[in-house]
PDB file of C-alpha atoms in Angstrom:
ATOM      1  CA  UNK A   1     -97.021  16.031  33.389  1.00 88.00           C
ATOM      2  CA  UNK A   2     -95.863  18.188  30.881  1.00 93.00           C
ATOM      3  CA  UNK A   3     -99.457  19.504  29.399  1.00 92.00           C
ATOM      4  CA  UNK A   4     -98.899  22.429  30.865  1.00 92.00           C
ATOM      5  CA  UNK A   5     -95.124  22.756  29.928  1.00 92.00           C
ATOM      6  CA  UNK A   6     -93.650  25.416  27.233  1.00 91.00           C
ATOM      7  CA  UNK A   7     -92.583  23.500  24.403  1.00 93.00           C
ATOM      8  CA  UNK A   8     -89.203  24.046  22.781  1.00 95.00           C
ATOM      9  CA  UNK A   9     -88.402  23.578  18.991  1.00 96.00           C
ATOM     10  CA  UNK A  10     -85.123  22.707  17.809  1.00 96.00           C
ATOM     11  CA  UNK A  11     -83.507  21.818  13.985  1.00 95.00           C
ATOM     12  CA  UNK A  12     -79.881  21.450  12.911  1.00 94.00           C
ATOM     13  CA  UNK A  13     -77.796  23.442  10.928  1.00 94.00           C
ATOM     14  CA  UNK A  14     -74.357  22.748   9.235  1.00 92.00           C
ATOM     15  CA  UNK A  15     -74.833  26.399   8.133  1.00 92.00           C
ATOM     16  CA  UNK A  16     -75.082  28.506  10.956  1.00 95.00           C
ATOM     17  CA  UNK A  17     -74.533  31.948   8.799  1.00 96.00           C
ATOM     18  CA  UNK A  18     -76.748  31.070   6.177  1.00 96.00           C
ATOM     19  CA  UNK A  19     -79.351  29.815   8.863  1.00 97.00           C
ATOM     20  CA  UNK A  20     -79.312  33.103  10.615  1.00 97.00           C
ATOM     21  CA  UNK A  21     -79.709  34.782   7.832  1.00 98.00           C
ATOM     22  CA  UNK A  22     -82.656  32.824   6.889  1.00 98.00           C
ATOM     23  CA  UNK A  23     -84.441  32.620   9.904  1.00 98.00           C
ATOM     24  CA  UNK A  24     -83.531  36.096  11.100  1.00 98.00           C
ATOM     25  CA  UNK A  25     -83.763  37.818   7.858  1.00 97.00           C
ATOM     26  CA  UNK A  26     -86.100  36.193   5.681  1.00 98.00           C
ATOM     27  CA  UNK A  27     -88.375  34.987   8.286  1.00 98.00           C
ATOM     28  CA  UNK A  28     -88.204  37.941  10.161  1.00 97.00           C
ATOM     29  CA  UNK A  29     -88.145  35.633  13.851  1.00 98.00           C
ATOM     30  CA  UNK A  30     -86.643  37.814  16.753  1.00 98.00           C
ATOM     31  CA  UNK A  31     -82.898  36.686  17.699  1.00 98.00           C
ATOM     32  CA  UNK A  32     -82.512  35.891  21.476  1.00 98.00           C
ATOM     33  CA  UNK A  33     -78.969  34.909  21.451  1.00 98.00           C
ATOM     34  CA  UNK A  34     -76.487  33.631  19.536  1.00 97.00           C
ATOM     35  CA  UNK A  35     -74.437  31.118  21.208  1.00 96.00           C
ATOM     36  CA  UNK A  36     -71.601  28.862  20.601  1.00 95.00           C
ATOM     37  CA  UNK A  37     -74.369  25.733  20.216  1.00 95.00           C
ATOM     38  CA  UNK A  38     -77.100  27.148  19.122  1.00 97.00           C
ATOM     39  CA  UNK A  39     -78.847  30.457  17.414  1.00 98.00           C
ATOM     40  CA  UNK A  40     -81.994  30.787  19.338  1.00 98.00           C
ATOM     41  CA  UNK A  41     -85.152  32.967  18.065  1.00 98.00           C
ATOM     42  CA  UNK A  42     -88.432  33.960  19.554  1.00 97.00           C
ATOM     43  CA  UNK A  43     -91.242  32.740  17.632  1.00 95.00           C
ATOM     44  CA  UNK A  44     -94.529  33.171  18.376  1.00 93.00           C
ATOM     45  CA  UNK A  45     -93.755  33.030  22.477  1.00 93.00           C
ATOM     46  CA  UNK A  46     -91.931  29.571  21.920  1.00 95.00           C
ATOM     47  CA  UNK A  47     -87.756  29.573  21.539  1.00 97.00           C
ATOM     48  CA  UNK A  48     -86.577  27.629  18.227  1.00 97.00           C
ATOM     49  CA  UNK A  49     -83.478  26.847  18.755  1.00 97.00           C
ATOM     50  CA  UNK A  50     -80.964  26.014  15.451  1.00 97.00           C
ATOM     51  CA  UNK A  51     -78.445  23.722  16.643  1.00 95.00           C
ATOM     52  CA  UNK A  52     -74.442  24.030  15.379  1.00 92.00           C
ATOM     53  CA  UNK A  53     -72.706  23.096  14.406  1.00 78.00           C
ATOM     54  CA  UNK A  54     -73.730  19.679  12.819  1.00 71.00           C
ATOM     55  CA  UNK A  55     -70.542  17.632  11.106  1.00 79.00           C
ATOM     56  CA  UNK A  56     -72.975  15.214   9.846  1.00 83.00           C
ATOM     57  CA  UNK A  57     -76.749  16.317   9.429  1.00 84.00           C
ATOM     58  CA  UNK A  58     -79.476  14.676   7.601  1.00 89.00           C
ATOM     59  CA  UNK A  59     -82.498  16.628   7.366  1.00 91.00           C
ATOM     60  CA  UNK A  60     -85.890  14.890   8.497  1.00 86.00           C
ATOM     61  CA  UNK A  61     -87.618  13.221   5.264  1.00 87.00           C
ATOM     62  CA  UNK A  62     -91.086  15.100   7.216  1.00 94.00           C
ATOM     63  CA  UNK A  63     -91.706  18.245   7.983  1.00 96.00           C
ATOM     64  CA  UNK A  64     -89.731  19.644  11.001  1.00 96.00           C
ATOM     65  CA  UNK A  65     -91.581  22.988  12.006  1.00 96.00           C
ATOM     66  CA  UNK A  66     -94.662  24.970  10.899  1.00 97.00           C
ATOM     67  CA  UNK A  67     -96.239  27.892  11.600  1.00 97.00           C
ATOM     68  CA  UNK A  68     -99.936  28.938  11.929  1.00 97.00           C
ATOM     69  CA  UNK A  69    -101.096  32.109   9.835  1.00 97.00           C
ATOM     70  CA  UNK A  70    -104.127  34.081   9.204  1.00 96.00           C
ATOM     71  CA  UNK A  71    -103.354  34.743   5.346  1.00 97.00           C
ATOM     72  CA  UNK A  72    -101.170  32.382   3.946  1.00 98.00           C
ATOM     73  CA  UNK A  73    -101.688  33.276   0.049  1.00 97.00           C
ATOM     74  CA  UNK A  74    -100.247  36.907   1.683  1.00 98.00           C
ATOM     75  CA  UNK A  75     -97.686  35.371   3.972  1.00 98.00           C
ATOM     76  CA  UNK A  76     -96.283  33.007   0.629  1.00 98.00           C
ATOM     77  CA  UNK A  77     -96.317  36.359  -1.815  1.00 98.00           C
ATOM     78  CA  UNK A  78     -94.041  38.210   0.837  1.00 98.00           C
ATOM     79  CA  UNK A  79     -91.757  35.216   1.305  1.00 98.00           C
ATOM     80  CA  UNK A  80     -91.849  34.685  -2.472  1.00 98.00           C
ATOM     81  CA  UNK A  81     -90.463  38.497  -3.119  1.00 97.00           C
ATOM     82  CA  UNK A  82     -87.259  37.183  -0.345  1.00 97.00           C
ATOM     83  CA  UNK A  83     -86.623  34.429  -2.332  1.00 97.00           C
ATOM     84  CA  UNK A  84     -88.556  31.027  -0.786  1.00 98.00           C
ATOM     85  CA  UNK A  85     -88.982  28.684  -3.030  1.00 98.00           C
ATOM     86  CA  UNK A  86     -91.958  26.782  -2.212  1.00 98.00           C
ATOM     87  CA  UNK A  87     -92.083  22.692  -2.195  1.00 97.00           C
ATOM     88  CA  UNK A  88     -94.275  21.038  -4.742  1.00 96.00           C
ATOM     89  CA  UNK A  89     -95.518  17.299  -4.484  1.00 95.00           C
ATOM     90  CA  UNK A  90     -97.179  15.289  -7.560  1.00 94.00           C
ATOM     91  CA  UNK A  91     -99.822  13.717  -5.443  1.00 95.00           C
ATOM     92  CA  UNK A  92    -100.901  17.017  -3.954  1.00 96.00           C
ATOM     93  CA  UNK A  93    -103.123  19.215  -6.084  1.00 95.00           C
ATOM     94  CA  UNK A  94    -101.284  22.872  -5.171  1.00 97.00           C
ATOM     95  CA  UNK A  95    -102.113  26.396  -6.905  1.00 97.00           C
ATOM     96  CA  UNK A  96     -99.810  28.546  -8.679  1.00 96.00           C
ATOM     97  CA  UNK A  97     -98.171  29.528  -5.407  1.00 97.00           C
ATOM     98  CA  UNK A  98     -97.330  25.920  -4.215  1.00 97.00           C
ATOM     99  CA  UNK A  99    -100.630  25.966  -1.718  1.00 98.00           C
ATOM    100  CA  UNK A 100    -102.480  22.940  -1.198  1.00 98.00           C
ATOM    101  CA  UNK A 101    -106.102  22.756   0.090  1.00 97.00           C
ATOM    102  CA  UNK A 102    -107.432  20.286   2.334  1.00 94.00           C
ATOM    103  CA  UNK A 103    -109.382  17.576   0.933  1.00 92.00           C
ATOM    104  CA  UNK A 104    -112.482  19.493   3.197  1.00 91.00           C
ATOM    105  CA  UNK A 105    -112.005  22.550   1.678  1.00 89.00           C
ATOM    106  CA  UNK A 106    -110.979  24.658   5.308  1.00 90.00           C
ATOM    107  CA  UNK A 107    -107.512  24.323   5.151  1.00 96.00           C
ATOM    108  CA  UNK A 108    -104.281  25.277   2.877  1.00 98.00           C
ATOM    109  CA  UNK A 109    -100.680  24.737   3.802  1.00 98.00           C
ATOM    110  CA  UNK A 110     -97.485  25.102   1.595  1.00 98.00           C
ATOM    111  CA  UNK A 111     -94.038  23.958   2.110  1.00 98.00           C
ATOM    112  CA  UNK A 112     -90.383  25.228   2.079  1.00 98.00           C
ATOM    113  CA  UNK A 113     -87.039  24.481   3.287  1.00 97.00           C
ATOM    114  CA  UNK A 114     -84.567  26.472   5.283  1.00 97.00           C
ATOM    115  CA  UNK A 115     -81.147  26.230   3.956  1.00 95.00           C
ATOM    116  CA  UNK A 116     -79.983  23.139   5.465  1.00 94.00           C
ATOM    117  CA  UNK A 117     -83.127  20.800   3.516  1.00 96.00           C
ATOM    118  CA  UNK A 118     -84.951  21.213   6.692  1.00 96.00           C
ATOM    119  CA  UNK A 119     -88.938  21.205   5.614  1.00 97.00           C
ATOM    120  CA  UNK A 120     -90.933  23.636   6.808  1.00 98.00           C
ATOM    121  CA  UNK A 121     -94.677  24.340   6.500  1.00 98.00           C
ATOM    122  CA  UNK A 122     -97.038  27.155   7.068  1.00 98.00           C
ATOM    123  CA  UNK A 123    -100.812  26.544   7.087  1.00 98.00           C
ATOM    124  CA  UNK A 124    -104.188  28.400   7.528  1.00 97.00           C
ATOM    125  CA  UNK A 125    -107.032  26.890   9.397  1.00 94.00           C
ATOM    126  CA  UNK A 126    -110.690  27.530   8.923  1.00 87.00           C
ATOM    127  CA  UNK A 127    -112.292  29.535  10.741  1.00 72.00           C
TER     128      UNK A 127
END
């Protein structure tokens, strides 16, 4: 039924400046509106929606949103020279940049969090 549907995203924010900031300025996403319940961005044809504000907010203990890139060692360098700090986990074997491969070799994702503790992820697929 909804297969065919366009899927929304949406996180929390006790933040909202800071999270505008962030997803508008650091990320670079495209602001649609900002509205008393939400700041909602364009990103890649979908609406993410940042919800305010939150009195009590726990971030998800999993990631919440990811993207798909092309060149993620670029994409983490130019996110690096903003300021991301990128997440590292002891059971993950991750390079110098905080990138992990997948155990078969044809994928790498890294992780970082918006400024609420919201997890976010970014990954490269094989070709």
């Amino acid at each position: 039924m909804l297969g065919n549907c366009e899927v929304m995203a949406f996180v929390g924010t006790t933040q909202p400046e800071r999270a505008k900031a962030f997803y508008g300025g650091v990320l670079g996403l495209k602001l649609v509106e900002d509205a008393w319940w939400a700041i909602i961005y364009e990103a890649g044809g979908i609406h993410l929606h940042i919800e305010k504000p939150r009195d009590k907010f726990t971030p998800l203990p999993f990631t919440a949103l990811g993207w798909k890139v092309t060149d993620l060692k670029a994409t983490v360098e130019q996110l690096a020279k903003k300021g991301v700090k990128f997440e590292r986990f002891p059971e993950l074997q991750q390079d110098d940049l905080g990138i992990w491969t997948t155990p078969d070799g044809g994928g790498k994702v890294c992780w970082f969090k918006d400024p609420d503790g919201n997890t976010l992820s970014m990954t490269q697929f094989s070709k």
